[in-house]
Short mmCIF file of C-alpha atoms and ligand atoms in Angstrom, two decimals:
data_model
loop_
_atom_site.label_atom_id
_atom_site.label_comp_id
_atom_site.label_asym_id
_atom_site.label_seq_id
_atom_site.Cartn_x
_atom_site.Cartn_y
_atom_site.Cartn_z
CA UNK A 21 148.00 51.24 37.92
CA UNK A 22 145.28 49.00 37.86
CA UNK A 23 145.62 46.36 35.17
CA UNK A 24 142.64 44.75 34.95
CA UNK A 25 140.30 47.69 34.89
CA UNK A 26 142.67 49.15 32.27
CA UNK A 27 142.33 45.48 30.26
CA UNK A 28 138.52 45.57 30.82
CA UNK A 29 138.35 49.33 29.66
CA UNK A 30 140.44 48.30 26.22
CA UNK A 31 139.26 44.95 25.89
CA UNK A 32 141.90 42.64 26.43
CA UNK A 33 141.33 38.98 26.71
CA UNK A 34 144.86 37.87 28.11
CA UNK A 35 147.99 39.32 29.52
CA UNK A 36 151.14 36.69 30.29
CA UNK A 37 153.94 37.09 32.05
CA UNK A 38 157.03 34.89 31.73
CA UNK A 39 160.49 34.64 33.79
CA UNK A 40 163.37 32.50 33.64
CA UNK A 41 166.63 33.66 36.15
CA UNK A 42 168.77 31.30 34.37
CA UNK A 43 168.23 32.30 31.10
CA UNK A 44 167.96 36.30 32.22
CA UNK A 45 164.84 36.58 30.14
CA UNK A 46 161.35 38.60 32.16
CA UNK A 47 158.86 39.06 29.53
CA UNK A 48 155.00 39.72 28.75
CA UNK A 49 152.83 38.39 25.88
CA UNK A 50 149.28 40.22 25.26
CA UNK A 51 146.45 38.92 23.68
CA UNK A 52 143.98 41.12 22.96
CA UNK A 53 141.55 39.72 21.19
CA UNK A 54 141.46 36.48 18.98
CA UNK A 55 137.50 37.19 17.56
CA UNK A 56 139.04 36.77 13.88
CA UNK A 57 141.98 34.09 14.95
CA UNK A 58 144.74 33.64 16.81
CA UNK A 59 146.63 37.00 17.94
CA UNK A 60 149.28 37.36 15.79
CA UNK A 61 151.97 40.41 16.08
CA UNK A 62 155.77 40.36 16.93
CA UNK A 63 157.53 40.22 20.08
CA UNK A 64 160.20 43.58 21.01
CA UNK A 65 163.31 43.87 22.89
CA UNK A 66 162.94 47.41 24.75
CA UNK A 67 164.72 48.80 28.19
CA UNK A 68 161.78 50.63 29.35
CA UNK A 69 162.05 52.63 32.14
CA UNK A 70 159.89 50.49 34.30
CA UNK A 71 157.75 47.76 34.34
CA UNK A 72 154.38 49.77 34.15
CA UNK A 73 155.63 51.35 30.92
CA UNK A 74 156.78 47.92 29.60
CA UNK A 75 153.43 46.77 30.42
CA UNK A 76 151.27 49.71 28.96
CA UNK A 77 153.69 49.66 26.06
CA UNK A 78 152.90 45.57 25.00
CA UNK A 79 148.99 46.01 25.32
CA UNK A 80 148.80 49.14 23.40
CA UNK A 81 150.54 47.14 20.20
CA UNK A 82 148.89 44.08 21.27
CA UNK A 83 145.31 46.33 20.69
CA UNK A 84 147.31 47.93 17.53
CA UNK A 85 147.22 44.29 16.28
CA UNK A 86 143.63 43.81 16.48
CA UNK A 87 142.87 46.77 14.94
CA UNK A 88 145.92 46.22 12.25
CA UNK A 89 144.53 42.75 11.05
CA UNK A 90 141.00 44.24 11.36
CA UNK A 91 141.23 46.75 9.11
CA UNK A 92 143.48 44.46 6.55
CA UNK A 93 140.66 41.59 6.52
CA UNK A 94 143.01 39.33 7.47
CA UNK A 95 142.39 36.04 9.54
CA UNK A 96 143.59 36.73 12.67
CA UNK A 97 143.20 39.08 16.04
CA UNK A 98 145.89 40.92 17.92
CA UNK A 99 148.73 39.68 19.90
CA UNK A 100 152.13 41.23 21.08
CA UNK A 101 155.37 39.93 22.86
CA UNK A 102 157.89 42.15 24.95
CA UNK A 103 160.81 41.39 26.10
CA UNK A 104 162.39 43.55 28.86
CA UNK A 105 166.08 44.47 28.68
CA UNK A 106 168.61 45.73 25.45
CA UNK A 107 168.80 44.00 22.78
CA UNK A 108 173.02 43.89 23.40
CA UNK A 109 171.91 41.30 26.47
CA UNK A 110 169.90 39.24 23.85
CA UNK A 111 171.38 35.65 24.24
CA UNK A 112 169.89 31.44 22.84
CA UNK A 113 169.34 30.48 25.68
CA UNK A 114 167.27 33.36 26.42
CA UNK A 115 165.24 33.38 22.76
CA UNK A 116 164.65 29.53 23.56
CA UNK A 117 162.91 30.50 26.68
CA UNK A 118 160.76 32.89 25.10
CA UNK A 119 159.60 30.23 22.41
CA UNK A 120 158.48 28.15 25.71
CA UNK A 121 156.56 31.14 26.89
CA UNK A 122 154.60 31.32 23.20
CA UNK A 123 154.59 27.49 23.15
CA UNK A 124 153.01 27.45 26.49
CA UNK A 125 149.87 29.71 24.88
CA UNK A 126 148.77 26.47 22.65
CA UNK A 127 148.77 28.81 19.39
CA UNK A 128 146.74 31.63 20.64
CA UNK A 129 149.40 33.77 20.01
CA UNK A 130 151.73 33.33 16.78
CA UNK A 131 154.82 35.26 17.32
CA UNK A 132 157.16 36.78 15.00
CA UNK A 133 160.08 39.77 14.57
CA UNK A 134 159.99 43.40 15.87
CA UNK A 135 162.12 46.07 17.10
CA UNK A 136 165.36 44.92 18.65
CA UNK A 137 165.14 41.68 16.99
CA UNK A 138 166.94 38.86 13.95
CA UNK A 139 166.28 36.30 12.35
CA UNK A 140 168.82 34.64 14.13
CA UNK A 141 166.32 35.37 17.53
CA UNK A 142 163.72 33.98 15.81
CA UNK A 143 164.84 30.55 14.85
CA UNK A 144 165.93 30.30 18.44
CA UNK A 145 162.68 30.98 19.14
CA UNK A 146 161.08 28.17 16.59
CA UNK A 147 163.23 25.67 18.45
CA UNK A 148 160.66 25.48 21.40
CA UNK A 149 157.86 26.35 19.90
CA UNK A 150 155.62 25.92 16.12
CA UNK A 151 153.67 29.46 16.58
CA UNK A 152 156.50 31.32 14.82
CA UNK A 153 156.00 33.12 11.09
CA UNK A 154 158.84 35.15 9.65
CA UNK A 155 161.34 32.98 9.50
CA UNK A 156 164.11 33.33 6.97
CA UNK A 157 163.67 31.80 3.79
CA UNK A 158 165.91 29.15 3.86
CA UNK A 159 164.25 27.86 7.27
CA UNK A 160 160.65 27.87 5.19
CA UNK A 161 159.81 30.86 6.31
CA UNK A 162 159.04 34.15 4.63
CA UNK A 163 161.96 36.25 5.55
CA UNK A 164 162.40 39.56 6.20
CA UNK A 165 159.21 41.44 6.78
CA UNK A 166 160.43 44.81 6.00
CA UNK A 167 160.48 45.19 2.52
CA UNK A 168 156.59 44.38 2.58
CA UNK A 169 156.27 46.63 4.94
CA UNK A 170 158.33 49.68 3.18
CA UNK A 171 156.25 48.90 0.33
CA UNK A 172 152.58 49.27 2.26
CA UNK A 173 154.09 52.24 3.44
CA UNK A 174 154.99 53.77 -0.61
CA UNK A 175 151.07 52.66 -1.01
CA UNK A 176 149.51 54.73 1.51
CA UNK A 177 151.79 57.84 0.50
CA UNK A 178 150.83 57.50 -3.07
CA UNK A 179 146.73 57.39 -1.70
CA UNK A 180 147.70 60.24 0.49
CA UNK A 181 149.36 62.17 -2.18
CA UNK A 182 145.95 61.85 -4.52
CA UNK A 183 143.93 63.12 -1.83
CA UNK A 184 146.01 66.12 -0.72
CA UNK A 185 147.73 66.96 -4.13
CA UNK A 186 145.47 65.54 -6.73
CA UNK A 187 147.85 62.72 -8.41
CA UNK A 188 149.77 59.42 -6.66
CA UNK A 189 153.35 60.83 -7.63
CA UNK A 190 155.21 61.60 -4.66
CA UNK A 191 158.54 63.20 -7.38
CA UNK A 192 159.70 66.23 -5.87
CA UNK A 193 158.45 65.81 -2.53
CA UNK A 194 160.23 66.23 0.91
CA UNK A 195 159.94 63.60 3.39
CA UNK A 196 161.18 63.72 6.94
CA UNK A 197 161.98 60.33 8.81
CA UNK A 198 162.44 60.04 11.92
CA UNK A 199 164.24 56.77 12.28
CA UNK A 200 166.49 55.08 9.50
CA UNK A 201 166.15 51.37 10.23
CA UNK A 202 165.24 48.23 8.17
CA UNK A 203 161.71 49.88 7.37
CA UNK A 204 162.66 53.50 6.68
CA UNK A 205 165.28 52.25 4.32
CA UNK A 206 162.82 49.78 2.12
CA UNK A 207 160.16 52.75 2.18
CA UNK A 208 162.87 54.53 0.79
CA UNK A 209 163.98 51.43 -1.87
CA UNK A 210 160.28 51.08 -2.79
CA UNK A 211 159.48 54.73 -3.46
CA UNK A 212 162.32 54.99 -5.69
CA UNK A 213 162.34 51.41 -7.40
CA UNK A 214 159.06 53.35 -8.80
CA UNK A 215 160.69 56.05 -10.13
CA UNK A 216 160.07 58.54 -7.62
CA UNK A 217 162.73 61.34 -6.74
CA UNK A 218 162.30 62.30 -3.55
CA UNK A 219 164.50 64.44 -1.28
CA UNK A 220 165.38 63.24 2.37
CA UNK A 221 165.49 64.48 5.91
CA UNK A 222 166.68 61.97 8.22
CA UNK A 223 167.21 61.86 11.46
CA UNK A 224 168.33 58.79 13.95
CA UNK A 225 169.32 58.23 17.45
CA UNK A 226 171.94 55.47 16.37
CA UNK A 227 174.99 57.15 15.13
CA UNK A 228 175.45 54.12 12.65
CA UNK A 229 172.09 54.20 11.39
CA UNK A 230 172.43 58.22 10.42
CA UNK A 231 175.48 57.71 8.80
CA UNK A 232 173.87 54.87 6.53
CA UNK A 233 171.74 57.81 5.90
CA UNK A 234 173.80 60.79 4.90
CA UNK A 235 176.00 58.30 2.49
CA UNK A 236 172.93 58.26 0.21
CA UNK A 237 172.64 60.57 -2.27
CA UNK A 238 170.76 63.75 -1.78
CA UNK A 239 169.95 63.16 2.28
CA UNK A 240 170.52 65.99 4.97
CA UNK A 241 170.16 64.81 8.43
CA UNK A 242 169.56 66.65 11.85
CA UNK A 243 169.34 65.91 15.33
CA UNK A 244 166.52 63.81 17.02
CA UNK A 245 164.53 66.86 17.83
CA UNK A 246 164.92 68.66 15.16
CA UNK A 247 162.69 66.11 12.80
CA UNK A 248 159.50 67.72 14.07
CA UNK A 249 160.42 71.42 12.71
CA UNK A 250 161.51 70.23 9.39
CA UNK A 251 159.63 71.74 6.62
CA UNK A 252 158.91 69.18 4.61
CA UNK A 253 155.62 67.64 2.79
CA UNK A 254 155.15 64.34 4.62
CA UNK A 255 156.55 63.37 8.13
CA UNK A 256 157.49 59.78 8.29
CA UNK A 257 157.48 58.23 12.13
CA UNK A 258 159.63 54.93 11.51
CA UNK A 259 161.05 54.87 15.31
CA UNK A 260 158.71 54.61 17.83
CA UNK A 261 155.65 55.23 19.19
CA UNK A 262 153.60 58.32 21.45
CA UNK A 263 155.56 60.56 18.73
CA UNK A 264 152.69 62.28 17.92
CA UNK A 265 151.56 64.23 20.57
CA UNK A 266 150.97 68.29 22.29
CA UNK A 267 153.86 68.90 22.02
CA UNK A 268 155.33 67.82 19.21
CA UNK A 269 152.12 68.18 16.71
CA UNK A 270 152.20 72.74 16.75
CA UNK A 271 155.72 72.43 15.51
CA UNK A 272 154.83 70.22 12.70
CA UNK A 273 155.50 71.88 9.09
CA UNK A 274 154.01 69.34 6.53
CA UNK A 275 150.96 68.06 4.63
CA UNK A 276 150.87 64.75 5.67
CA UNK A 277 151.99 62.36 8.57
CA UNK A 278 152.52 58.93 7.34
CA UNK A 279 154.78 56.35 8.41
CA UNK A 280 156.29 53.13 9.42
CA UNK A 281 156.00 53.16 13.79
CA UNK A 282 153.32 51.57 15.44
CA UNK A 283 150.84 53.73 18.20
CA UNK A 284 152.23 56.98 16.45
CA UNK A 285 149.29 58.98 18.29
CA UNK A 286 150.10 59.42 21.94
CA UNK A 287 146.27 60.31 22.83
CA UNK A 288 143.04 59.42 20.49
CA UNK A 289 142.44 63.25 20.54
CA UNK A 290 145.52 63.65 18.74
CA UNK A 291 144.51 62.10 15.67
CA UNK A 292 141.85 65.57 16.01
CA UNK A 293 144.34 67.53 16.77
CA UNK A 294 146.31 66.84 13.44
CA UNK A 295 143.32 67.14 11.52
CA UNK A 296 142.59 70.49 13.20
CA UNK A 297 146.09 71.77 11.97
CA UNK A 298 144.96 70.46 8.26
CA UNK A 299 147.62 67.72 8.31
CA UNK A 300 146.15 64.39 6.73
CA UNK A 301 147.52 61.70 9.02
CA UNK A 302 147.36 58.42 7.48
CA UNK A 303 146.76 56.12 10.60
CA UNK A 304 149.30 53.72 11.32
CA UNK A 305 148.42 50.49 11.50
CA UNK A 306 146.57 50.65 7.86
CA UNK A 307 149.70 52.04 6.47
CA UNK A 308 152.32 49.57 8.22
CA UNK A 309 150.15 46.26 7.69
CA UNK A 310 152.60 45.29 4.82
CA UNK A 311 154.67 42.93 7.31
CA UNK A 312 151.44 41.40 9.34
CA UNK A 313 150.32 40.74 5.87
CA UNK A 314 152.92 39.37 4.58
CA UNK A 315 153.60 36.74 7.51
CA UNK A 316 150.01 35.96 7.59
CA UNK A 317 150.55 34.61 4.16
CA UNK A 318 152.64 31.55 5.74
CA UNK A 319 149.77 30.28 8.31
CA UNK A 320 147.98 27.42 6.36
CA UNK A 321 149.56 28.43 2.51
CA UNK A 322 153.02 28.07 1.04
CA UNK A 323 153.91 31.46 1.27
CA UNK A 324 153.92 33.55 -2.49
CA UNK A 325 155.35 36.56 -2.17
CA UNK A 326 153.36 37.71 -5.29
CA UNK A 327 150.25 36.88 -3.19
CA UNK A 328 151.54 39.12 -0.58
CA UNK A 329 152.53 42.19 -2.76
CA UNK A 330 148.99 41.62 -3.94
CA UNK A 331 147.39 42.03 -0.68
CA UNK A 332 149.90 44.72 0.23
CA UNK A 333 149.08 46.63 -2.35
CA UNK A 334 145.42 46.74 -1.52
CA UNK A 335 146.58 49.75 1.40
CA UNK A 336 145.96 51.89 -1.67
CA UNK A 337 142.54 51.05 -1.19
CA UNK A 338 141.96 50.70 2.46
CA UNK A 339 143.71 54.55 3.02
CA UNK A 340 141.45 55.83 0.30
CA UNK A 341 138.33 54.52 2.05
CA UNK A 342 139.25 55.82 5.33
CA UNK A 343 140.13 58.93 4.14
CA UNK A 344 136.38 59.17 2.03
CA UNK A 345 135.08 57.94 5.54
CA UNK A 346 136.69 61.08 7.67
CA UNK A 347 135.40 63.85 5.03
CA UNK A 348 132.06 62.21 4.75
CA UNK A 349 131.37 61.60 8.32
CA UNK A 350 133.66 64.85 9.33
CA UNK A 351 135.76 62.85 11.77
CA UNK A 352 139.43 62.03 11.81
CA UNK A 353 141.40 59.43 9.53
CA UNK A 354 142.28 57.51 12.84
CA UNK A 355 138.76 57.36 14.02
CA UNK A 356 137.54 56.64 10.57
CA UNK A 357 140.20 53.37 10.55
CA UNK A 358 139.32 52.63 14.20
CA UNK A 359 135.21 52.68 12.49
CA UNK A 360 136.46 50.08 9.80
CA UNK A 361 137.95 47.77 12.13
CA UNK A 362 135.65 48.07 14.82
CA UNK A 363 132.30 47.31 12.28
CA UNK A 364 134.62 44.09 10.99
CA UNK A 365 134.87 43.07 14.44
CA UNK A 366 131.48 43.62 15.41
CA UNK A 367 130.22 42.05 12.81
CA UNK A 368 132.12 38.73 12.91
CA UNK A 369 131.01 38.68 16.89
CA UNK A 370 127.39 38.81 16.03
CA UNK A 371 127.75 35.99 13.49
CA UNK A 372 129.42 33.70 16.28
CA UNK A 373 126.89 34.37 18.89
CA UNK A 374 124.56 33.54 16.28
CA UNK A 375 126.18 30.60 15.73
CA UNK A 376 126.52 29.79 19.12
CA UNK A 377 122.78 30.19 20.00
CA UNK A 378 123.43 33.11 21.79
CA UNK A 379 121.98 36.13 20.05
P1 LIG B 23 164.52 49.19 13.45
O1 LIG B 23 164.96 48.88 14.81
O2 LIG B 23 165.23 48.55 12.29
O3 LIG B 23 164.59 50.77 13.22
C1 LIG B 23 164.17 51.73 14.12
C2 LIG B 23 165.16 52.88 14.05
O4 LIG B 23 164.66 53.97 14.82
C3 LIG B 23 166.55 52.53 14.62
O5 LIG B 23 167.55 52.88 13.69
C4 LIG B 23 166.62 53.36 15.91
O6 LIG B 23 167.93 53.77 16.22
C5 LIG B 23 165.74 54.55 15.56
N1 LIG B 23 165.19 55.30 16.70
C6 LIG B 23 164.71 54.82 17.87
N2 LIG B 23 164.29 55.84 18.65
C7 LIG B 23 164.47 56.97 17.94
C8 LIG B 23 164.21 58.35 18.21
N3 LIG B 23 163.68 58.74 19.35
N4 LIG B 23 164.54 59.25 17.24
C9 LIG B 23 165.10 58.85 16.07
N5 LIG B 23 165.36 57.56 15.77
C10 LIG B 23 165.06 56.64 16.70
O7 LIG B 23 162.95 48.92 13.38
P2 LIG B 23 162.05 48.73 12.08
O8 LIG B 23 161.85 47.30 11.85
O9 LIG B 23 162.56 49.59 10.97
O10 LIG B 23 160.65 49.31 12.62
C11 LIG B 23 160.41 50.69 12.76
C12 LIG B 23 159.03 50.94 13.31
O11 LIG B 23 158.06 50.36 12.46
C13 LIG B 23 158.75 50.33 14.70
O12 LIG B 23 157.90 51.18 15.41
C14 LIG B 23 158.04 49.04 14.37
O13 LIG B 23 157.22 48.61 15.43
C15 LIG B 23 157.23 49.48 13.19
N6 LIG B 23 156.83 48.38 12.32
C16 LIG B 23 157.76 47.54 11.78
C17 LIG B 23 157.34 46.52 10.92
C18 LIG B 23 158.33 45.60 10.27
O14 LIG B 23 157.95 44.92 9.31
N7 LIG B 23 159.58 45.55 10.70
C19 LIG B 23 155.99 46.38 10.64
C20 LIG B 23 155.07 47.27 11.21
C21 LIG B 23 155.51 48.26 12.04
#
């Protein structure tokens, strides 16, 4: 594969690479694009297959990030970090190294948690380096960034539900998630800390995780593959990404896709091919911006977490204007969120080449 062309093609500003044999760490950070700020966006542990995948994987959410930030007029552009191996082999000495690697990027990337990783990593991490948000509360930080998150999620559902069913109440509905971890389950705590019955399909590749599941009242789970047949009234993604794709979209039986995992679409022309089957897929990174959010309230504030739920909340909004931009303009939710973030972007670059004397 060739890298650059692919960065030029996408527009990514930086890829890094990082190594350390003594500490067993090999990792990449992507920046791809810092118009609105510094790239901000979380760093994953993940045993791809191979290093192209690892590669393709971190500037796909590093672009995610742009768009993610973008769309939730935040401050800042897109960044992500990935660190290659399982998250059992995760060690300090290893978590220290990667804060060097950030450190080394003078603040144009600020770092924080993902998939496969603590808040024990991540104070590790702050030892080497200040671009770190999400820290737990006791370390001045703003903890745990999936209950935001969960609740962005309950926000975009509730938008969803008014424009497929006529009303925000999601009572009575079925939901299918594919992936019971720290997200699924405060999607879950958020929908019904407002009341909301809803029944549960859940399925998980962690044996632990499904069991967490099935303790809770009312669930039914079913093997991995099994998620995508599940008649149900919205399918919620909260694993991982590329889920969305030819062959798992035909075997789709619900209304609406919405959900927690980043790069859900394997393809742009899958986002049309959901809306060709008449399922209103709520594109991911407006719907899982509760956590970027929420961290972004740290950078130059004390963090409120009232300020954050406030901004959070505003995915009601952002959802309901993509979705009135897709009907009006007859294209698909995730080219009508790509529109909103791309015209912010756009936008802010002509007003610094202005600036700059350039235009
Ligand atoms: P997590 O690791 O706590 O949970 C993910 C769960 O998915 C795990 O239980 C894992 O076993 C399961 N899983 C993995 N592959 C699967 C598969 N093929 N089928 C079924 N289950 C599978 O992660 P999380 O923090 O809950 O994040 C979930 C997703 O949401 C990720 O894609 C993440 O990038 C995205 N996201 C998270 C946040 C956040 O605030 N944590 C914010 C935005 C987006």
């Amino acid at each position: 594969m060739n890298i650059l062309s692919y960065m030029e093609t996408h527009g990514h500003e930086q890829l890094a690479a990082w190594t350390d044999r003594e500490a067993g760490l090999r990792a990449f950070i992507a920046v791809h694009d810092t118009t609105l700020g510094p790239a901000l966006g979380g760093v994953r542990v993940w045993n791809h297959p191979t290093e192209e995948a690892a590669l393709i994987d971190v500037l796909r959410l590093s672009r995610a990030m742009t768009y993610k930030s973008a769309a939730a007029g935040l401050h800042f552009g897109g960044g992500k970090g990935l660190i290659l191996g399982d998250r059992s082999q995760k060690t300090e000495a290893m978590m220290r190294s990667f804060g060097r690697f950030v450190e080394s990027l003078g603040g144009r990337y600020i770092t924080t948690e993902d998939v496969g990783m603590t808040s024990q990593d991540l104070e590790w991490i702050a030892q080497s380096t200040r671009h770190v948000v999400g820290l737990p509360v006791s370390q001045g930080g703003s903890g745990d960034t999936s209950p935001m998150t969960g609740y962005g999620i309950s926000m975009a559902m509730r938008a969803c539900a008014r424009a497929r069913w006529g009303s925000d109440s999601l009572n009575g509905r079925t939901m299918a998630i594919q992936g019971f971890g720290s997200v699924a389950r405060a999607m879950v705590k958020s929908i019904q800390a407002h009341g909301q019955e809803v029944s549960l399909v859940v399925t998980d590749i962690n044996p632990a995780a499904l069991e967490q599941a099935a303790a809770l009242p009312g669930v039914r789970t079913v093997p991995p593959d099994q998620i995508y047949n599940t008649v149900c009234d919205i399918f919620a993604p909260c694993a991982l990404g590329g889920v969305l794709n030819d062959d798992t979209i035909p075997r789709l039986k619900c209304a609406i896709v919405c959900g927690a995992a980043n790069n859900q679409l394997l393809a742009p022309e899958h986002g049309d091919a959901l809306q060709k089957r008449g399922i209103l897929y709520a594109p991911d990174y407006i719907v899982n911006a509760g956590g970027v959010i929420n961290v972004s309230c740290e950078v130059g504030a004390t963090y409120s977490e009232q300020a954050a739920r406030e901004k959070t909340a505003r995915i009601y909004d952002t959802m309901q204007r993509v979705i009135a931009t897709a009907k009006r303009e007859g294209i698909s939710t995730a080219q009508a969120a790509d529109r909103l973030a791309e015209e912010r972007l756009a936008s802010v670059r002509k007003v610094r080449r202005v600036y700059m004397g350039r235009a």
